[in-house]
mmCIF file of C-alpha atoms and ligand atoms in Angstrom:
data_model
loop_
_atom_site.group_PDB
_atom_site.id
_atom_site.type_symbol
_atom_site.label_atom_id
_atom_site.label_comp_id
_atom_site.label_asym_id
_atom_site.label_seq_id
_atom_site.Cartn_x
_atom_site.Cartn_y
_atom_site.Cartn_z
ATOM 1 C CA UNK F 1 30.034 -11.951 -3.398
ATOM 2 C CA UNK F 2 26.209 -11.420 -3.184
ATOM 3 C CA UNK F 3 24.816 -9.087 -0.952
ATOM 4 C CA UNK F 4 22.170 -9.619 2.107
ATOM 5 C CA UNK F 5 20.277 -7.224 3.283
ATOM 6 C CA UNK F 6 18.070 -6.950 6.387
ATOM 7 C CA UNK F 7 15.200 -4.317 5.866
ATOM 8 C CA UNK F 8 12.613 -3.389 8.248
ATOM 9 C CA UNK F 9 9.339 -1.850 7.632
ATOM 10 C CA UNK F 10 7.252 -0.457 11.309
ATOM 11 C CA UNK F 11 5.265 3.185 9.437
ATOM 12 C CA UNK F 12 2.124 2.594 10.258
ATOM 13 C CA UNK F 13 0.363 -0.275 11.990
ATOM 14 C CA UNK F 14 2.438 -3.951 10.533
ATOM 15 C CA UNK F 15 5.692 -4.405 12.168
ATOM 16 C CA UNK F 16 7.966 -6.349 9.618
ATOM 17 C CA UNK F 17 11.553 -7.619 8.591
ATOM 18 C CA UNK F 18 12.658 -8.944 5.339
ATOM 19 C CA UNK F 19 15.688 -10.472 4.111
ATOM 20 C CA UNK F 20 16.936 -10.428 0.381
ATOM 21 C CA UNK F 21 19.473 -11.619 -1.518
ATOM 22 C CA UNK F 22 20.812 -10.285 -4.648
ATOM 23 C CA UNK F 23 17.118 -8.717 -5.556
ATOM 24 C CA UNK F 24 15.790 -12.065 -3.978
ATOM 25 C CA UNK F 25 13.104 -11.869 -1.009
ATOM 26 C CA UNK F 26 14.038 -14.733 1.219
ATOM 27 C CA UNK F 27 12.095 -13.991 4.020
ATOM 28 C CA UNK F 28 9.108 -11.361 4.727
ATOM 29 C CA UNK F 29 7.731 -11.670 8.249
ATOM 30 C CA UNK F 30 4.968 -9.359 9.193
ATOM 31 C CA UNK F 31 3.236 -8.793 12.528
ATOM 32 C CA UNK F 32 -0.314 -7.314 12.704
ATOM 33 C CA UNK F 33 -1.582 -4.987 15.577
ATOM 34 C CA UNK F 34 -4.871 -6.428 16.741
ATOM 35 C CA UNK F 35 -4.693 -3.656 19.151
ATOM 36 C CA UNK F 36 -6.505 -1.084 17.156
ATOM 37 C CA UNK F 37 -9.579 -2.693 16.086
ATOM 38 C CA UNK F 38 -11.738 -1.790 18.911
ATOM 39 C CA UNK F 39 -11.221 1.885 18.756
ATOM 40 C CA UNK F 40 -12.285 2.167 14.782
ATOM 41 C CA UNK F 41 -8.997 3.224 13.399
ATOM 42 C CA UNK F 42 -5.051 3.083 13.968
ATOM 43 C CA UNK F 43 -3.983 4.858 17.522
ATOM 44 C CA UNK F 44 -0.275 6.245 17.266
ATOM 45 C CA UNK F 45 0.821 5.917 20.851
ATOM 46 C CA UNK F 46 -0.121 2.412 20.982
ATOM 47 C CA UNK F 47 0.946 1.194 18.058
ATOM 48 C CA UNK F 48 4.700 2.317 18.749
ATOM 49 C CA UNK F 49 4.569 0.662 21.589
ATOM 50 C CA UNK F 50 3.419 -2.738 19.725
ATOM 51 C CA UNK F 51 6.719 -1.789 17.429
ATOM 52 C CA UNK F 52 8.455 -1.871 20.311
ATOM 53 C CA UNK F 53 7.392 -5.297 21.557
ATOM 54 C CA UNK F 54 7.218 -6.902 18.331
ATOM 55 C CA UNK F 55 10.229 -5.648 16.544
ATOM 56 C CA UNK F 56 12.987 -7.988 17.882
ATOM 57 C CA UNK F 57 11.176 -11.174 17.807
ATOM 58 C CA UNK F 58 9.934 -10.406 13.947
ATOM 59 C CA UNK F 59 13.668 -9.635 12.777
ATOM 60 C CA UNK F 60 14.322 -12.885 14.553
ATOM 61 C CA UNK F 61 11.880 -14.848 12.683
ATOM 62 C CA UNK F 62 12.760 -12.854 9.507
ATOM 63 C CA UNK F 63 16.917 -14.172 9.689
ATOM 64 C CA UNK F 64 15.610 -17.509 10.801
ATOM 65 C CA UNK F 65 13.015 -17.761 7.535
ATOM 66 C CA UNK F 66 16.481 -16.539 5.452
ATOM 67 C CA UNK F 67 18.383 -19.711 6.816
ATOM 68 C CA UNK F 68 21.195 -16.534 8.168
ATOM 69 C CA UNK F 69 22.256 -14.451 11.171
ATOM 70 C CA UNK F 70 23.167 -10.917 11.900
ATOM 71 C CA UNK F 71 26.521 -12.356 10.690
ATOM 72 C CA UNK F 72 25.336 -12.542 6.941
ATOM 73 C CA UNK F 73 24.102 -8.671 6.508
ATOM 74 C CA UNK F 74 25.478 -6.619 4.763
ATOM 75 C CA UNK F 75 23.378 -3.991 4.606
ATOM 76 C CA UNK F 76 20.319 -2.792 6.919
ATOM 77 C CA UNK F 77 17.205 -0.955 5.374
ATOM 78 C CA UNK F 78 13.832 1.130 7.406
ATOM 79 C CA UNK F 79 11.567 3.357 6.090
ATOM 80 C CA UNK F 80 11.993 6.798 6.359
ATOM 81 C CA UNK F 81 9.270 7.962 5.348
ATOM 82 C CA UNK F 82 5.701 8.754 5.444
ATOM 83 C CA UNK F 83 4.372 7.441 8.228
ATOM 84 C CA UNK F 84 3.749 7.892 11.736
ATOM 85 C CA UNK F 85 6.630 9.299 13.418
ATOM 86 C CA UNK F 86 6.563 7.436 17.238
ATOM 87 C CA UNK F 87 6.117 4.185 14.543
ATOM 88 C CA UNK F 88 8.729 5.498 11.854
ATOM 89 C CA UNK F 89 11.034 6.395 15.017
ATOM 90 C CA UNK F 90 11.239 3.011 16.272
ATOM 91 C CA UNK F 91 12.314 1.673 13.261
ATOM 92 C CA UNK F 92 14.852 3.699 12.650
ATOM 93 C CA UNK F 93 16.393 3.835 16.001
ATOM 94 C CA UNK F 94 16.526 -0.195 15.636
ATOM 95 C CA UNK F 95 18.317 -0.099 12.089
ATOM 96 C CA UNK F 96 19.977 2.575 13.374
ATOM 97 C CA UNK F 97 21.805 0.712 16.413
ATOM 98 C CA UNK F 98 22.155 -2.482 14.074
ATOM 99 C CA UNK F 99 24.083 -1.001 11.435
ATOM 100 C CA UNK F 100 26.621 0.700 14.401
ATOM 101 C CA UNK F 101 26.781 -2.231 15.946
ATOM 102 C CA UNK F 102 27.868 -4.683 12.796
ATOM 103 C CA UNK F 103 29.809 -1.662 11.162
ATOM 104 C CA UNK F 104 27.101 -2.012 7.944
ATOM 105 C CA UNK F 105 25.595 0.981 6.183
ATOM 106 C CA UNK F 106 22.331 2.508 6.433
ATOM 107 C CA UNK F 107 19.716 2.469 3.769
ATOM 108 C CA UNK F 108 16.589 4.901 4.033
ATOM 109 C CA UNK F 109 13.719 3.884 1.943
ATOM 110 C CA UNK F 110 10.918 5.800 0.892
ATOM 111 C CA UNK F 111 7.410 3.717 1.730
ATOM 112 C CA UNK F 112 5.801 5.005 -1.784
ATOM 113 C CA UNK F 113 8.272 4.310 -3.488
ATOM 114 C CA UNK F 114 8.573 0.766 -1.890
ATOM 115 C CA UNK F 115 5.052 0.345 -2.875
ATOM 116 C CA UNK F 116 5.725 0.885 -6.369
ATOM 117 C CA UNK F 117 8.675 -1.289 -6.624
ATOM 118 C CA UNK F 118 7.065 -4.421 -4.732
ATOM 119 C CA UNK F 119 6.200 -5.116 -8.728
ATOM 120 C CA UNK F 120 9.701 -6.272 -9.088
ATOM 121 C CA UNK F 121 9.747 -8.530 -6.727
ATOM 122 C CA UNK F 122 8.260 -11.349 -8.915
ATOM 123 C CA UNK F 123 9.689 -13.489 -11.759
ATOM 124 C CA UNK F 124 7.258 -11.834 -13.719
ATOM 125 C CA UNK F 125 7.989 -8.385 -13.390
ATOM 126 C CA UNK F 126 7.017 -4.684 -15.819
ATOM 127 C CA UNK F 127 10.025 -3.508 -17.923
ATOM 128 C CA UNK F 128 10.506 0.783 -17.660
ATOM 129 C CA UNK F 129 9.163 2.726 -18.193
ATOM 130 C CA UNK F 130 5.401 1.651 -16.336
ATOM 131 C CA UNK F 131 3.152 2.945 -14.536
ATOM 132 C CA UNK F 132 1.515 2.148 -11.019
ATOM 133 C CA UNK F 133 -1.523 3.171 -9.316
ATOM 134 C CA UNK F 134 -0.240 2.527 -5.291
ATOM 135 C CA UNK F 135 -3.486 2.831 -3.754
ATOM 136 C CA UNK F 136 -3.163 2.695 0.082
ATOM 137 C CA UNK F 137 -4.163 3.843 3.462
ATOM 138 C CA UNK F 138 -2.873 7.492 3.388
ATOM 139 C CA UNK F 139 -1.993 7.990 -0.386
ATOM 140 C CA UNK F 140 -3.549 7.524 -4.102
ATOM 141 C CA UNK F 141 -1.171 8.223 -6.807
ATOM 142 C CA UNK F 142 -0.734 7.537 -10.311
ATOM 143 C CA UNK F 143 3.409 6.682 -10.547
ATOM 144 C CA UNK F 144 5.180 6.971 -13.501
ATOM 145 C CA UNK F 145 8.621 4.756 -13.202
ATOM 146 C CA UNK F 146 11.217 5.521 -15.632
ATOM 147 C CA UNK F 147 13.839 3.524 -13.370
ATOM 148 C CA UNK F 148 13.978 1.668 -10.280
ATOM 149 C CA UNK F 149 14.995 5.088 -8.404
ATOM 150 C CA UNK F 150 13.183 7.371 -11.063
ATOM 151 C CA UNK F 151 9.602 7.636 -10.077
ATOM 152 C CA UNK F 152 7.837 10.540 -10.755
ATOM 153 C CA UNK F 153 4.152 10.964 -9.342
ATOM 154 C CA UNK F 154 1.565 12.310 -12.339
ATOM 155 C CA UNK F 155 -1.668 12.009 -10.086
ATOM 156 C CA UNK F 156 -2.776 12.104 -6.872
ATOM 157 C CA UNK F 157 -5.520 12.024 -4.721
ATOM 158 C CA UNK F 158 -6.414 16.101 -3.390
ATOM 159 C CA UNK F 159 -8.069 14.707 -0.418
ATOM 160 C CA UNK F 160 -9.097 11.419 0.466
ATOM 161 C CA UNK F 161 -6.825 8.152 -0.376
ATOM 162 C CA UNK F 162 -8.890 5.233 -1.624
ATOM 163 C CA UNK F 163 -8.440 3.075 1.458
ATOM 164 C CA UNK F 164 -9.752 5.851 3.566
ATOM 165 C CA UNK F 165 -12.910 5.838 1.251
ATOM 166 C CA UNK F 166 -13.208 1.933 1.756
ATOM 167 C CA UNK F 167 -12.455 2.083 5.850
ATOM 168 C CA UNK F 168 -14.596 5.641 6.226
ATOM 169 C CA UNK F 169 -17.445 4.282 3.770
ATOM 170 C CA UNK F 170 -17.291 0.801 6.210
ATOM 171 C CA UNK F 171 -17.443 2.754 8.845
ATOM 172 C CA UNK F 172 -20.743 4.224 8.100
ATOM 173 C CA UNK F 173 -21.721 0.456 7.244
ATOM 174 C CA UNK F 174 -21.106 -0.457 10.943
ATOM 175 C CA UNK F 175 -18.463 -2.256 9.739
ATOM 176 C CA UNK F 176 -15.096 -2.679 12.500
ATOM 177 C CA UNK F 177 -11.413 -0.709 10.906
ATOM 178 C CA UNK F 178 -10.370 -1.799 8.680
ATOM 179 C CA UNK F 179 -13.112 -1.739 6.574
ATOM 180 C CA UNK F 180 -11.332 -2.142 3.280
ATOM 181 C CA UNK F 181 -11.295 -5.740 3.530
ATOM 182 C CA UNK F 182 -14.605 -6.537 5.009
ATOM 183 C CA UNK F 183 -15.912 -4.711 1.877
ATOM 184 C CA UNK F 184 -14.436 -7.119 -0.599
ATOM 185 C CA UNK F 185 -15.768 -9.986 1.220
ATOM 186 C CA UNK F 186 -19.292 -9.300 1.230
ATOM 187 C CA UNK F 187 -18.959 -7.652 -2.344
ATOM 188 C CA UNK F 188 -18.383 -10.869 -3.759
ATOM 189 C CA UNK F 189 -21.839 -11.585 -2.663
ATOM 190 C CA UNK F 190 -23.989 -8.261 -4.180
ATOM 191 C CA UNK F 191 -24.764 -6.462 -7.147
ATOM 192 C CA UNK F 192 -22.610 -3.620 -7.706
ATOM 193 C CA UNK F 193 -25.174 -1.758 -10.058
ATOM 194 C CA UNK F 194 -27.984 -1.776 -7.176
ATOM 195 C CA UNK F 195 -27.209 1.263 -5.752
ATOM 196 C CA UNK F 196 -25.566 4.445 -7.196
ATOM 197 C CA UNK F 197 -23.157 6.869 -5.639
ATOM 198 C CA UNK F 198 -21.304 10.080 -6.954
ATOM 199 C CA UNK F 199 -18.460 9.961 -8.893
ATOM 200 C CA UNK F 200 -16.150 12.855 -9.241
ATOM 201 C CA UNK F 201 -15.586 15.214 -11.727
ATOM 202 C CA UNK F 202 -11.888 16.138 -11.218
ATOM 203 C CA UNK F 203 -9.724 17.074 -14.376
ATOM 204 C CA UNK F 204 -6.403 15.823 -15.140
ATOM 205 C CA UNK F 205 -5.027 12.501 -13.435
ATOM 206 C CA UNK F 206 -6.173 13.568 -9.910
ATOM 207 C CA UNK F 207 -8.664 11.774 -7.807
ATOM 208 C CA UNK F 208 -11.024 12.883 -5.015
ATOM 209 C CA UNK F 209 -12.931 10.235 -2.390
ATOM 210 C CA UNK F 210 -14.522 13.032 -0.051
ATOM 211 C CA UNK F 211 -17.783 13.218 -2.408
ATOM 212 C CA UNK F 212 -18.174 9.555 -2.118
ATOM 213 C CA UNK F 213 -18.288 9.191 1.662
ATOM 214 C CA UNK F 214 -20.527 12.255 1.707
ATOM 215 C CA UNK F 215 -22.764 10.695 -1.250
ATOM 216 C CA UNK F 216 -22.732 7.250 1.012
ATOM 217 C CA UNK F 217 -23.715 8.864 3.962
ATOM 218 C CA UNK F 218 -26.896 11.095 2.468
ATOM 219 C CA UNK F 219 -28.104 7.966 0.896
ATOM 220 C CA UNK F 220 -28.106 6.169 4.625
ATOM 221 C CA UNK F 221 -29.409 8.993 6.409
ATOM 222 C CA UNK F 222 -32.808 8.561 4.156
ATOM 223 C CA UNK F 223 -33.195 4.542 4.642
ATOM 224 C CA UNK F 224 -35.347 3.229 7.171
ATOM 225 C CA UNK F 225 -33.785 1.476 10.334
ATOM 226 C CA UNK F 226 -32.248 -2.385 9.565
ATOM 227 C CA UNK F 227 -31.934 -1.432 6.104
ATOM 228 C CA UNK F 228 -28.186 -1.792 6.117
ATOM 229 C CA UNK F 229 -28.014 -5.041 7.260
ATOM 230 C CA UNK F 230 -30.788 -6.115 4.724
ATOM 231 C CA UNK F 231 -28.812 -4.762 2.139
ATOM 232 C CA UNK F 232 -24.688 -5.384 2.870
ATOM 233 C CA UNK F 233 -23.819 -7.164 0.020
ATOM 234 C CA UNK F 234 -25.291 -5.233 -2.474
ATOM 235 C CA UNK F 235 -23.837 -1.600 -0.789
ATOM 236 C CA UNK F 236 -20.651 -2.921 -0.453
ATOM 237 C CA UNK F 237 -20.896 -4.225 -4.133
ATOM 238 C CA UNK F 238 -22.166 -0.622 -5.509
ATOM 239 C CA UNK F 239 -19.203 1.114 -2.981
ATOM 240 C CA UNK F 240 -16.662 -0.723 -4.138
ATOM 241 C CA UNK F 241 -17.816 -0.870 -7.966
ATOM 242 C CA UNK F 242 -17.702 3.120 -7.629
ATOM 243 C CA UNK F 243 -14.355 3.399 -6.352
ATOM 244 C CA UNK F 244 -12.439 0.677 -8.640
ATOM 245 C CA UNK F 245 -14.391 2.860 -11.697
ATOM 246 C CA UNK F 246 -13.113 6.176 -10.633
ATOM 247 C CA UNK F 247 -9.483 4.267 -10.030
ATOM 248 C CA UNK F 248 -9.474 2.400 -13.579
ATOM 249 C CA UNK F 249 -10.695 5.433 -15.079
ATOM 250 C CA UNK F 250 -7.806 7.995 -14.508
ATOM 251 C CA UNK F 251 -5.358 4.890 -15.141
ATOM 252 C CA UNK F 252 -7.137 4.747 -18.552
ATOM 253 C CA UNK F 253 -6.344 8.663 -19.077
ATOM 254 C CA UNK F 254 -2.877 8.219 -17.597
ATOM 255 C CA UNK F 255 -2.063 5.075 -20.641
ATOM 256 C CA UNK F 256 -3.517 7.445 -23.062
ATOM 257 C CA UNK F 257 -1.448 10.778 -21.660
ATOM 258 C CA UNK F 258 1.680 9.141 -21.332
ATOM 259 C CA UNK F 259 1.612 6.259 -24.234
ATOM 260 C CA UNK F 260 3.071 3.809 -21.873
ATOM 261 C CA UNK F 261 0.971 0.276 -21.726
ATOM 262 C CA UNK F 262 2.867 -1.249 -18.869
ATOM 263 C CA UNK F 263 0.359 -0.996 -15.929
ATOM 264 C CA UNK F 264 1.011 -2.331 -12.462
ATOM 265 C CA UNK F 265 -1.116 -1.950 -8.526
ATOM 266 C CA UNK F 266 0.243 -1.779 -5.235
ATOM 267 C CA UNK F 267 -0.735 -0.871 -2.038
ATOM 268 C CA UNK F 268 -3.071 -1.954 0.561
ATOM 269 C CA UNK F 269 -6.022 -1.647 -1.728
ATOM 270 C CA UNK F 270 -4.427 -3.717 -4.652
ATOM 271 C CA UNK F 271 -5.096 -6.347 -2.668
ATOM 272 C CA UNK F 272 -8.981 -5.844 -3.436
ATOM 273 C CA UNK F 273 -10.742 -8.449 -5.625
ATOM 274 C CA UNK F 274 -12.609 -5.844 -7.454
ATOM 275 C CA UNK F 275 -9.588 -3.964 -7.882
ATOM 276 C CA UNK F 276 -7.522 -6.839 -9.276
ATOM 277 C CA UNK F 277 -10.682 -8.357 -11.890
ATOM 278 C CA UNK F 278 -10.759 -4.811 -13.194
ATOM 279 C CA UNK F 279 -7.171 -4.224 -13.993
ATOM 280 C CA UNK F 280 -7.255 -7.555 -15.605
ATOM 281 C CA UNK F 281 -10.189 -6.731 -17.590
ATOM 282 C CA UNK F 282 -8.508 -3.157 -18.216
ATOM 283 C CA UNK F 283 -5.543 -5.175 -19.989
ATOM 284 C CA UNK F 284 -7.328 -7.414 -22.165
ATOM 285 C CA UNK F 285 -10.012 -4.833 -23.543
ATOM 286 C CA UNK F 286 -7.286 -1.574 -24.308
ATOM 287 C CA UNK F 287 -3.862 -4.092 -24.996
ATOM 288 C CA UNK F 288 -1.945 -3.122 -21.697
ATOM 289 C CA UNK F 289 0.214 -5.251 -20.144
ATOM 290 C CA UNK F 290 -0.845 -5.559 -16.194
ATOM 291 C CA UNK F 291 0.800 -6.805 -13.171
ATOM 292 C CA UNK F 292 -0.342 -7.020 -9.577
ATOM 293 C CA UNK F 293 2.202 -7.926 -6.803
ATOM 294 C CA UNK F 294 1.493 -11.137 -4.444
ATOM 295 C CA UNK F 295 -0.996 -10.542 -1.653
ATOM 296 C CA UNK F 296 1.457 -10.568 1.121
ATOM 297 C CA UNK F 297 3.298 -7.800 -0.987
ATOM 298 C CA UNK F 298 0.672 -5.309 -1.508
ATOM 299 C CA UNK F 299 -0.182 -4.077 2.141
ATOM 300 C CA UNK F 300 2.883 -2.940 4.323
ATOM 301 C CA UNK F 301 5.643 -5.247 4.611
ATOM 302 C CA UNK F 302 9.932 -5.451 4.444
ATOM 303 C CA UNK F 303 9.752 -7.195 1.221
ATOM 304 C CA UNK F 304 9.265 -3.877 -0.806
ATOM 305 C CA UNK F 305 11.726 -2.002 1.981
ATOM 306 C CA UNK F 306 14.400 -4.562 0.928
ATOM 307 C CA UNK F 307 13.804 -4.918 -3.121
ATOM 308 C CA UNK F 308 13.726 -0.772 -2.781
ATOM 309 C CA UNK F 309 17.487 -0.907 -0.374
ATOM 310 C CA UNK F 310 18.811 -3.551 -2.727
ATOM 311 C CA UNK F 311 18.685 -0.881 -5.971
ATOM 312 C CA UNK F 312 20.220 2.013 -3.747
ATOM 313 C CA UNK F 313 22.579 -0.045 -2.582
ATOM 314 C CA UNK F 314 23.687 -0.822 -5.939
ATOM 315 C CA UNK F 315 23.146 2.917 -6.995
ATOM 316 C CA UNK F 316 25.286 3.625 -3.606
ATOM 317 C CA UNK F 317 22.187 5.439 -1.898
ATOM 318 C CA UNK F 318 23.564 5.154 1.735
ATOM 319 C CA UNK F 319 21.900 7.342 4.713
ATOM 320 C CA UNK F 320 23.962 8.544 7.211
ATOM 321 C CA UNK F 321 23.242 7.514 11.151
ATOM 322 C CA UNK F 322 21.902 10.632 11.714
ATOM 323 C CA UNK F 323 19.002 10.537 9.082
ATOM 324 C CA UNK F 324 16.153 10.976 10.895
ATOM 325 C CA UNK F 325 12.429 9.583 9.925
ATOM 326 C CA UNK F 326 9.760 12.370 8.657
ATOM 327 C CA UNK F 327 5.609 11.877 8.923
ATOM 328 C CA UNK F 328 5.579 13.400 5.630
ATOM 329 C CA UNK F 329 7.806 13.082 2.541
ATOM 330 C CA UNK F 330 8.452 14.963 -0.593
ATOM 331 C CA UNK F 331 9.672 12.185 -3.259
HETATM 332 O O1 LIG M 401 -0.673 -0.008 2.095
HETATM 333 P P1 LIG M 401 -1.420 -0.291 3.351
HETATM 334 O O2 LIG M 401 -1.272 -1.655 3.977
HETATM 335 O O3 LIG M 401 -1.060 0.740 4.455
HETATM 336 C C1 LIG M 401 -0.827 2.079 4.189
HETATM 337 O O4 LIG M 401 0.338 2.409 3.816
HETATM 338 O O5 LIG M 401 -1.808 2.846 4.276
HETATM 339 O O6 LIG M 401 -2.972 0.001 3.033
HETATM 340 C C2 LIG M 401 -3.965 -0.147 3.996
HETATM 341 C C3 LIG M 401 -5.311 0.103 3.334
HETATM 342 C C4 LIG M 401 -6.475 0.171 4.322
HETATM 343 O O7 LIG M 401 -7.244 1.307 4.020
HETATM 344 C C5 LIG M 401 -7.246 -1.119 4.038
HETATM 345 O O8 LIG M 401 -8.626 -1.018 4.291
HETATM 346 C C6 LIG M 401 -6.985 -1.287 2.563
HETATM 347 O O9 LIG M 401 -5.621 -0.957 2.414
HETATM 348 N N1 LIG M 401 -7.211 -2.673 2.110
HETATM 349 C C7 LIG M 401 -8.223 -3.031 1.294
HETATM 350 C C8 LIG M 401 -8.139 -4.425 1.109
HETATM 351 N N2 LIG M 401 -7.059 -4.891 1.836
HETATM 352 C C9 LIG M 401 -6.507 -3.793 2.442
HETATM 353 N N3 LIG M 401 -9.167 -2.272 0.709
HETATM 354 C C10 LIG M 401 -10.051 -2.903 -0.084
HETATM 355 N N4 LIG M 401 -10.041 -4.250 -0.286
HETATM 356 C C11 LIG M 401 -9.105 -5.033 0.270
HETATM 357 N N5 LIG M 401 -9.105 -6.355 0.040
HETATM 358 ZN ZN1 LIG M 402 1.646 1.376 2.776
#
């Protein structure tokens, strides 16, 4: 008898539901939260109240997509943790009530560690061990995956994540949250060796953004007015050819530390064109095998809740009803 599961994914700002089969993603619905745009940046109290609203009508679509119903589950999945805890909390209160009300266990999922493991989604998928650089909104780390539920973090960012350097370096473009995107788009259209901006100096696989931001700013503050819209293509090029450099460059050290040539992305910002080119590149000049998951699984979404639930429910990883959801998460 295969096994369905129903996972749900509401941590931050994307309110989705997946359904998989056996390993296999049959459905990944996610809902956006226009809500935040015109206040620069994600605001907790509403966006667990667009949860709220948007959570039954996304699981809905999510069974529908699956060709099943609440009949067919077997198993329900949410993320735990990190996140936002009113947007964590809704989550879990919904998978919660679900898997009391069909009698089906509970499945906690870690949101990093989803990230990560959104590489196995695909046909083509890394063999262990490999290593990922999940590069999102709140986190930059350097993964080292021995097994499906043996990931061990190597690197880390000690203050900024690399999406915060994209949205916060945006920001000081004038550009609306989140930034990250916009970026790419009019990169594609500039020179990324026009302008320079610090890079930093940290030793061992760690990263730091801060200096960037700081260096980005400085360099504005001296520019005569309208010079940032004269110039957007080619800042956003430079910006984003600074931060894909300091990312490549620590996954270079990490290959060479840990001898492993396996090399995947994930997170919000492996969705970046830049990004994506130069872990391509990165493969073909040192020999490394690279993989990047499908767009739709790289920022938040169920799919990489429900790939995660579907190896602990194999390894019999259940959470009880009252597990409750935590901002922040030790592996
Ligand atoms: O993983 P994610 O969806 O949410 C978190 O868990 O944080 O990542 C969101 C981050 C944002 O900072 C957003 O600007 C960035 O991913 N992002 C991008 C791109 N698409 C999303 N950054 C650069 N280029 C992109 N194409
Ligand atoms: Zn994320």
């Amino acid at each position: 008898m295969s096994t369905t599961i129903l996972a749900i994914e509401s941590s931050c700002d994307e309110t989705s539901a997946s359904v998989c089969v056996e390993g296999k993603i049959l459905s990944n619905h996610i809902a956006n939260q226009s809500v935040h745009e015109k206040y620069g940046g994600v605001v907790p109290e509403l966006a667990s109240r667009a949860h709220l609203q948007n959570i039954v009508p996304v699981v809905d679509i999510a069974l529908k997509v699956a060709g099943c119903t609440l009949a067919d589950i077997d198993a329900i999945a949410f993320t735990q943790s990190p996140g936002l805890i009113g947007s964590l909390l809704v989550g879990a209160q919904f998978a919660k009530s679900l898997s009391l009300a069909l009698d089906k266990p509970l499945i906690a999922v870690h949101h990093m560690q989803a990230h990560v493991l959104a590489n196995l989604i695909s046909e083509e998928k890394p063999v262990f061990p490999f290593l990922c650089l999940t590069v999102s909104g709140g986190h930059t780390q350097i993964v080292l995956a021995n097994a499906p539920l043996d990931l061990k973090v190597i690197g880390e960012s000690i203050d900024d994540a690399a999406g915060e350097a994209f949205d916060k370096t945006a920001k000081l473009l004038g550009l609306p949250y989140p930034g990250g995107p916009l970026i790419d788009k009019y990169a594609k259209l500039g020179d990324p060796l026009k302008f320079k901006f610090a890079e930093p100096q940290i030793p061992g696989l760690n990263f730091s953004f801060s200096g960037l931001k700081t260096s980005v700013l400085y360099f504005l503050q001296k520019q005569e007015p309208g010079f940032i819209a004269q110039n957007l293509n080619d800042l956003c090029a430079s910006i984003q050819y600074t931060i894909v450099n300091i990312l490549i460059k620590k996954l270079k050290k990490a290959v060479e530390q840990t001898g492993v040539k396996q090399v995947c992305i994930a997170g919000g910002v492996s969705a970046n064109s830049g990004l994506r080119n130069a872990l391509k590149q990165a493969g073909e000049k040192y020999g490394w095998q690279t993989f990047i998951p499908a767009f739709e699984y790289c920022t938040d979404n169920a799919a990489m809740i429900a790939i995660t639930a579907h190896y602990k429910y194999l390894a019999g990883e259940f959470a009880e009803l009252d597990a409750s959801p935590s901002a922040r998460a030790e592996w």
